[in-house]
mmCIF file of C-alpha atoms in Angstrom:
data_model
loop_
_atom_site.group_PDB
_atom_site.id
_atom_site.type_symbol
_atom_site.label_atom_id
_atom_site.label_comp_id
_atom_site.label_asym_id
_atom_site.label_seq_id
_atom_site.Cartn_x
_atom_site.Cartn_y
_atom_site.Cartn_z
ATOM 1 C CA ILE D 1 0.000 0.000 0.000
ATOM 2 C CA TYR D 2 1.447 3.359 -0.967
ATOM 3 C CA SER D 3 0.626 7.010 -1.610
ATOM 4 C CA GLY D 4 0.377 7.689 -5.339
ATOM 5 C CA ILE D 5 1.708 10.760 -7.084
ATOM 6 C CA ASP D 6 -1.877 12.055 -7.134
ATOM 7 C CA GLY D 7 -2.049 12.051 -3.319
ATOM 8 C CA LYS D 8 -4.343 9.005 -3.085
ATOM 9 C CA TRP D 9 -3.827 5.626 -1.437
ATOM 10 C CA TYR D 10 -3.130 2.638 -3.699
ATOM 11 C CA ILE D 11 -2.572 -1.061 -3.156
ATOM 12 C CA GLY D 12 -0.006 -1.732 -5.831
ATOM 13 C CA GLY D 13 1.657 -4.736 -7.391
ATOM 14 C CA PRO D 14 4.777 -5.639 -9.400
ATOM 15 C CA SER D 15 4.174 -2.919 -11.996
ATOM 16 C CA SER D 16 4.033 -0.242 -9.283
ATOM 17 C CA ALA D 17 7.117 -1.686 -7.582
ATOM 18 C CA GLU D 18 9.095 -1.540 -10.842
ATOM 19 C CA LYS D 19 8.396 2.194 -10.925
ATOM 20 C CA GLY D 20 9.555 2.577 -7.327
ATOM 21 C CA PHE D 21 5.932 3.410 -6.463
ATOM 22 C CA ASP D 22 6.462 6.756 -8.186
ATOM 23 C CA CYS D 23 3.145 6.395 -9.974
ATOM 24 C CA ALA D 24 -0.604 6.186 -9.414
ATOM 25 C CA ALA D 25 -1.584 2.621 -10.288
ATOM 26 C CA GLY D 26 -2.474 -0.551 -8.468
ATOM 27 C CA TYR D 27 -4.972 -3.323 -7.918
ATOM 28 C CA MET D 28 -7.029 -1.094 -5.602
ATOM 29 C CA PHE D 29 -7.191 2.576 -4.659
ATOM 30 C CA LYS D 30 -9.267 5.085 -2.743
ATOM 31 C CA ASP D 31 -10.483 7.899 -4.980
ATOM 32 C CA ARG D 32 -9.953 10.668 -2.446
ATOM 33 C CA ARG D 33 -6.818 12.694 -1.699
ATOM 34 C CA HIS D 34 -5.631 11.750 1.778
ATOM 35 C CA ASN D 35 -3.915 15.035 2.728
ATOM 36 C CA GLY D 36 -1.558 13.191 5.047
ATOM 37 C CA GLN D 37 -4.176 10.921 6.635
ATOM 38 C CA GLY D 38 -3.609 7.182 6.835
ATOM 39 C CA PRO D 39 -5.483 4.744 4.550
ATOM 40 C CA ASP D 40 -7.553 3.607 7.540
ATOM 41 C CA ILE D 41 -8.752 7.155 8.252
ATOM 42 C CA VAL D 42 -9.556 8.631 4.853
ATOM 43 C CA GLY D 43 -13.272 8.320 4.142
ATOM 44 C CA GLY D 44 -14.937 6.934 1.060
ATOM 45 C CA SER D 45 -14.993 3.522 -0.590
ATOM 46 C CA TRP D 46 -12.108 1.573 -2.040
ATOM 47 C CA GLU D 47 -12.181 0.697 -5.708
ATOM 48 C CA ARG D 48 -10.589 -2.274 -7.464
ATOM 49 C CA GLY D 49 -9.386 -2.564 -11.039
ATOM 50 C CA ASP D 50 -10.687 -5.302 -13.314
ATOM 51 C CA GLY D 51 -8.464 -4.547 -16.303
ATOM 52 C CA SER D 52 -11.008 -2.298 -18.019
ATOM 53 C CA GLY D 53 -11.699 0.278 -15.307
ATOM 54 C CA TRP D 54 -12.363 0.827 -11.623
ATOM 55 C CA ARG D 55 -15.230 -0.715 -9.651
ATOM 56 C CA VAL D 56 -16.369 0.471 -6.207
ATOM 57 C CA ASP D 57 -16.099 -2.433 -3.730
ATOM 58 C CA PRO D 58 -17.654 -1.786 -0.274
ATOM 59 C CA GLY D 59 -16.184 -5.089 0.902
ATOM 60 C CA ILE D 60 -12.630 -3.711 0.904
ATOM 61 C CA SER D 61 -11.520 -2.137 4.176
ATOM 62 C CA VAL D 62 -8.214 -1.102 5.729
ATOM 63 C CA LYS D 63 -7.862 -1.048 9.499
ATOM 64 C CA ALA D 64 -4.982 -0.106 11.790
ATOM 65 C CA GLN D 65 -4.251 -1.849 15.073
ATOM 66 C CA GLN D 66 -1.387 -2.319 17.485
ATOM 67 C CA LEU D 67 0.511 -5.483 16.654
ATOM 68 C CA ARG D 68 1.443 -8.003 19.297
ATOM 69 C CA ALA D 69 4.820 -9.717 19.147
ATOM 70 C CA ALA D 70 3.254 -12.834 17.637
ATOM 71 C CA ASP D 71 1.432 -10.735 15.030
ATOM 72 C CA GLN D 72 4.671 -8.995 14.125
ATOM 73 C CA LYS D 73 6.218 -12.362 13.295
ATOM 74 C CA VAL D 74 3.239 -13.233 11.098
ATOM 75 C CA LEU D 75 3.503 -9.861 9.359
ATOM 76 C CA ALA D 76 7.242 -10.333 8.814
ATOM 77 C CA ALA D 77 6.570 -13.721 7.219
ATOM 78 C CA ALA D 78 3.847 -12.231 5.014
ATOM 79 C CA LEU D 79 6.155 -9.428 3.889
ATOM 80 C CA GLU D 80 8.823 -11.978 3.036
ATOM 81 C CA VAL D 81 6.330 -13.855 0.852
ATOM 82 C CA ALA D 82 5.259 -10.569 -0.768
ATOM 83 C CA GLY D 83 8.895 -9.753 -1.442
ATOM 84 C CA ASP D 84 9.338 -13.093 -3.167
ATOM 85 C CA LEU D 85 6.285 -12.392 -5.337
ATOM 86 C CA LEU D 86 7.744 -9.068 -6.434
ATOM 87 C CA LYS D 87 10.918 -10.850 -7.537
ATOM 88 C CA TYR D 88 9.089 -13.049 -10.043
ATOM 89 C CA ASP D 89 10.122 -12.513 -13.612
ATOM 90 C CA GLY D 90 7.860 -11.741 -16.526
ATOM 91 C CA ASP D 91 7.404 -15.436 -17.305
ATOM 92 C CA GLN D 92 5.697 -15.966 -13.953
ATOM 93 C CA LEU D 93 3.713 -12.737 -14.025
ATOM 94 C CA GLU D 94 2.167 -13.656 -17.361
ATOM 95 C CA ASP D 95 -0.284 -15.991 -15.656
ATOM 96 C CA GLN D 96 -3.833 -14.675 -15.734
ATOM 97 C CA PRO D 97 -7.187 -15.966 -16.998
ATOM 98 C CA GLY D 98 -7.187 -16.985 -20.650
ATOM 99 C CA ILE D 99 -6.517 -19.920 -22.953
ATOM 100 C CA TYR D 100 -3.686 -22.240 -21.832
ATOM 101 C CA VAL D 101 -1.983 -25.159 -23.524
ATOM 102 C CA ILE D 102 -1.119 -28.168 -21.352
ATOM 103 C CA LEU D 103 2.626 -28.939 -21.454
ATOM 104 C CA HIS D 104 2.823 -31.786 -18.946
ATOM 105 C CA ASP D 105 1.343 -35.046 -20.201
ATOM 106 C CA ASN D 106 -1.328 -36.558 -17.913
ATOM 107 C CA SER D 107 -1.664 -33.348 -15.888
ATOM 108 C CA ALA D 108 -4.026 -33.872 -12.977
ATOM 109 C CA VAL D 109 -7.325 -32.032 -12.550
ATOM 110 C CA SER D 110 -8.466 -31.920 -8.917
ATOM 111 C CA ALA D 111 -11.614 -30.657 -7.242
ATOM 112 C CA GLY D 112 -10.023 -27.958 -5.093
ATOM 113 C CA VAL D 113 -7.325 -25.314 -5.141
ATOM 114 C CA VAL D 114 -5.145 -27.566 -2.948
ATOM 115 C CA PRO D 115 -3.447 -30.151 -5.209
ATOM 116 C CA SER D 116 -4.629 -33.380 -3.573
ATOM 117 C CA PRO D 117 -6.503 -36.581 -4.517
ATOM 118 C CA PRO D 118 -8.855 -37.618 -5.934
ATOM 119 C CA VAL D 119 -7.857 -36.924 -9.517
ATOM 120 C CA LEU D 120 -10.984 -36.011 -11.498
ATOM 121 C CA HIS D 121 -9.369 -35.987 -14.946
ATOM 122 C CA ARG D 122 -6.013 -36.316 -16.697
ATOM 123 C CA LEU D 123 -5.113 -33.875 -19.467
ATOM 124 C CA LEU D 124 -2.827 -34.800 -22.332
ATOM 125 C CA ALA D 125 -0.035 -32.508 -23.492
ATOM 126 C CA GLY D 126 -1.318 -30.152 -26.179
ATOM 127 C CA THR D 127 -4.831 -29.887 -24.724
ATOM 128 C CA LEU D 128 -6.279 -26.360 -24.680
ATOM 129 C CA VAL D 129 -8.125 -25.262 -21.545
ATOM 130 C CA ASN D 130 -9.942 -22.075 -20.595
ATOM 131 C CA VAL D 131 -8.570 -20.728 -17.294
ATOM 132 C CA LYS D 132 -11.145 -18.707 -15.344
ATOM 133 C CA GLU D 133 -9.116 -17.927 -12.211
ATOM 134 C CA VAL D 134 -5.433 -17.940 -11.204
ATOM 135 C CA VAL D 135 -4.254 -18.311 -7.595
ATOM 136 C CA TYR D 136 -0.681 -17.872 -6.343
ATOM 137 C CA ARG D 137 0.095 -20.266 -3.459
ATOM 138 C CA PRO D 138 3.575 -19.516 -2.044
ATOM 139 C CA ASP D 139 2.925 -21.952 0.833
ATOM 140 C CA SER D 140 3.051 -24.898 -1.578
ATOM 141 C CA ASN D 141 5.173 -23.223 -4.298
ATOM 142 C CA ARG D 142 2.379 -23.537 -6.829
ATOM 143 C CA ILE D 143 0.454 -21.352 -9.212
ATOM 144 C CA ARG D 144 -2.961 -22.979 -9.492
ATOM 145 C CA ALA D 145 -5.741 -22.356 -11.980
ATOM 146 C CA ARG D 146 -9.456 -23.080 -12.095
ATOM 147 C CA ILE D 147 -10.439 -24.318 -15.544
ATOM 148 C CA GLU D 148 -13.822 -24.319 -17.232
ATOM 149 C CA ARG D 149 -13.791 -27.691 -18.959
ATOM 150 C CA PRO D 150 -13.386 -30.129 -17.394
ATOM 151 C CA ASN D 151 -14.414 -28.231 -14.272
ATOM 152 C CA GLY D 152 -11.645 -28.320 -11.683
ATOM 153 C CA TRP D 153 -8.171 -27.063 -10.714
ATOM 154 C CA ILE D 154 -4.778 -27.656 -12.297
ATOM 155 C CA SER D 155 -1.223 -26.658 -11.468
ATOM 156 C CA ILE D 156 0.276 -24.116 -13.882
ATOM 157 C CA MET D 157 3.784 -23.662 -12.525
ATOM 158 C CA ASP D 158 6.152 -24.670 -9.730
ATOM 159 C CA MET D 159 7.121 -21.319 -8.188
ATOM 160 C CA LYS D 160 10.343 -22.782 -6.785
ATOM 161 C CA ASP D 161 12.056 -24.095 -9.902
ATOM 162 C CA GLY D 162 9.892 -22.641 -12.681
ATOM 163 C CA TYR D 163 8.632 -25.974 -14.045
ATOM 164 C CA ARG D 164 5.413 -25.542 -16.024
ATOM 165 C CA TRP D 165 2.420 -27.816 -16.411
ATOM 166 C CA ALA D 166 0.688 -25.279 -18.677
ATOM 167 C CA ARG D 167 1.411 -22.006 -20.457
ATOM 168 C CA ARG D 168 -0.902 -19.173 -21.460
ATOM 169 C CA LYS D 169 -1.316 -18.580 -25.185
ATOM 170 C CA PRO D 170 -1.023 -14.938 -26.326
ATOM 171 C CA PRO D 171 -4.499 -13.552 -27.150
ATOM 172 C CA SER D 172 -3.394 -12.826 -30.727
ATOM 173 C CA SER D 173 -2.604 -16.508 -31.308
ATOM 174 C CA VAL D 174 -5.860 -17.900 -29.959
ATOM 175 C CA ASN D 175 -8.117 -18.794 -32.868
ATOM 176 C CA VAL D 176 -10.196 -21.411 -31.094
ATOM 177 C CA CYS D 177 -13.725 -20.799 -29.831
ATOM 178 C CA ILE D 178 -14.121 -21.614 -26.157
ATOM 179 C CA SER D 179 -17.071 -23.853 -26.947
ATOM 180 C CA GLU D 180 -14.900 -25.959 -29.227
ATOM 181 C CA ILE D 181 -12.193 -26.631 -26.651
ATOM 182 C CA SER D 182 -12.273 -30.314 -25.808
ATOM 183 C CA THR D 183 -10.330 -32.474 -23.391
ATOM 184 C CA ARG D 184 -9.261 -36.069 -23.558
ATOM 185 C CA GLU D 185 -8.793 -38.341 -20.579
ATOM 186 C CA SER D 186 -5.916 -40.756 -20.440
ATOM 187 C CA SER D 187 -6.940 -44.276 -19.456
ATOM 188 C CA THR D 188 -3.510 -44.967 -18.030
ATOM 189 C CA VAL D 189 -1.341 -42.663 -16.004
ATOM 190 C CA GLY D 190 1.906 -44.109 -17.277
ATOM 191 C CA SER D 191 5.280 -42.913 -16.101
ATOM 192 C CA VAL D 192 5.159 -39.266 -15.061
ATOM 193 C CA ALA D 193 8.417 -37.550 -14.226
ATOM 194 C CA ARG D 194 6.761 -34.805 -12.165
ATOM 195 C CA SER D 195 3.840 -34.910 -9.756
ATOM 196 C CA ASP D 196 1.528 -31.983 -9.112
ATOM 197 C CA GLY D 197 0.068 -33.534 -5.986
ATOM 198 C CA GLY D 198 -2.908 -35.121 -7.678
ATOM 199 C CA GLY D 199 -1.392 -38.598 -7.777
ATOM 200 C CA GLY D 200 0.857 -40.289 -5.274
ATOM 201 C CA GLY D 201 2.173 -37.204 -3.530
ATOM 202 C CA THR D 202 -0.167 -35.116 -1.382
ATOM 203 C CA HIS D 203 0.573 -31.545 -0.345
ATOM 204 C CA THR D 204 -0.468 -30.811 3.208
ATOM 205 C CA SER D 205 0.480 -27.144 3.340
ATOM 206 C CA SER D 206 -2.197 -24.782 4.641
ATOM 207 C CA VAL D 207 -4.333 -22.709 2.319
ATOM 208 C CA VAL D 208 -3.444 -19.025 2.012
ATOM 209 C CA ALA D 209 -6.650 -17.025 2.060
ATOM 210 C CA SER D 210 -6.804 -14.475 -0.718
ATOM 211 C CA SER D 211 -9.417 -12.130 -2.121
ATOM 212 C CA ALA D 212 -10.939 -13.197 -5.403
ATOM 213 C CA ALA D 213 -10.570 -9.635 -6.534
ATOM 214 C CA THR D 214 -6.808 -9.651 -6.035
ATOM 215 C CA ALA D 215 -6.499 -13.089 -7.540
ATOM 216 C CA THR D 216 -8.094 -12.134 -10.811
ATOM 217 C CA ALA D 217 -7.660 -8.398 -11.105
ATOM 218 C CA GLN D 218 -5.142 -6.888 -13.451
ATOM 219 C CA GLU D 219 -3.195 -3.920 -12.246
ATOM 220 C CA PRO D 220 -4.279 -0.846 -14.233
ATOM 221 C CA ALA D 221 -1.261 0.548 -16.009
ATOM 222 C CA ALA D 222 -2.134 4.226 -16.008
ATOM 223 C CA ALA D 223 -3.478 6.721 -13.545
ATOM 224 C CA ALA D 224 -5.612 8.265 -16.237
ATOM 225 C CA THR D 225 -8.366 5.796 -15.386
ATOM 226 C CA ALA D 226 -8.646 7.232 -11.879
ATOM 227 C CA THR D 227 -10.531 10.467 -11.487
ATOM 228 C CA ALA D 228 -8.434 13.392 -10.274
#
């Protein structure tokens, strides 16, 4: 969270960080000049960007409170995770809803965001899927995606070593109607060099709660979309 060059509070992302926060862009902002007041004090509603403009979201709130020693440790850990996210290169930051091609043969489709059995489907390499939501899970070093057909969750990338189960196709190269995207199930699992948790290996790491808005929103690139 930072004060933009227009004197308003923003919750920024990697694009803002690259500019040293010398900008007025972010995932969320409060359309009111703060005049030196903290983000928890300035009145008005927060707005979130959806890639095409700003939307007022009454559900967003910022509160200030005195941290206990235990809370300070939790905050330090959260900041460390956030710092790691800001270090991701462009290859990792490309992940957002859209059409993806499966790279890993027999990729597992599971019912939930946590990669664990049972496996609902297996996707063959080359299959096209429509990703509706992308979730970053630093606790299990995974980028996970909710796909439309078959309905379920897949792993997109290992955040630790960069291995990819799927890659997003540039919009300009997508010439396939969503309704025509089909999937094929493999009757045998075969020998798989990597596991995404849907087969033998089960990830037991805790789920990191995240807002759906921040999971799917794109950071607006220009301050021109915010009213002065």
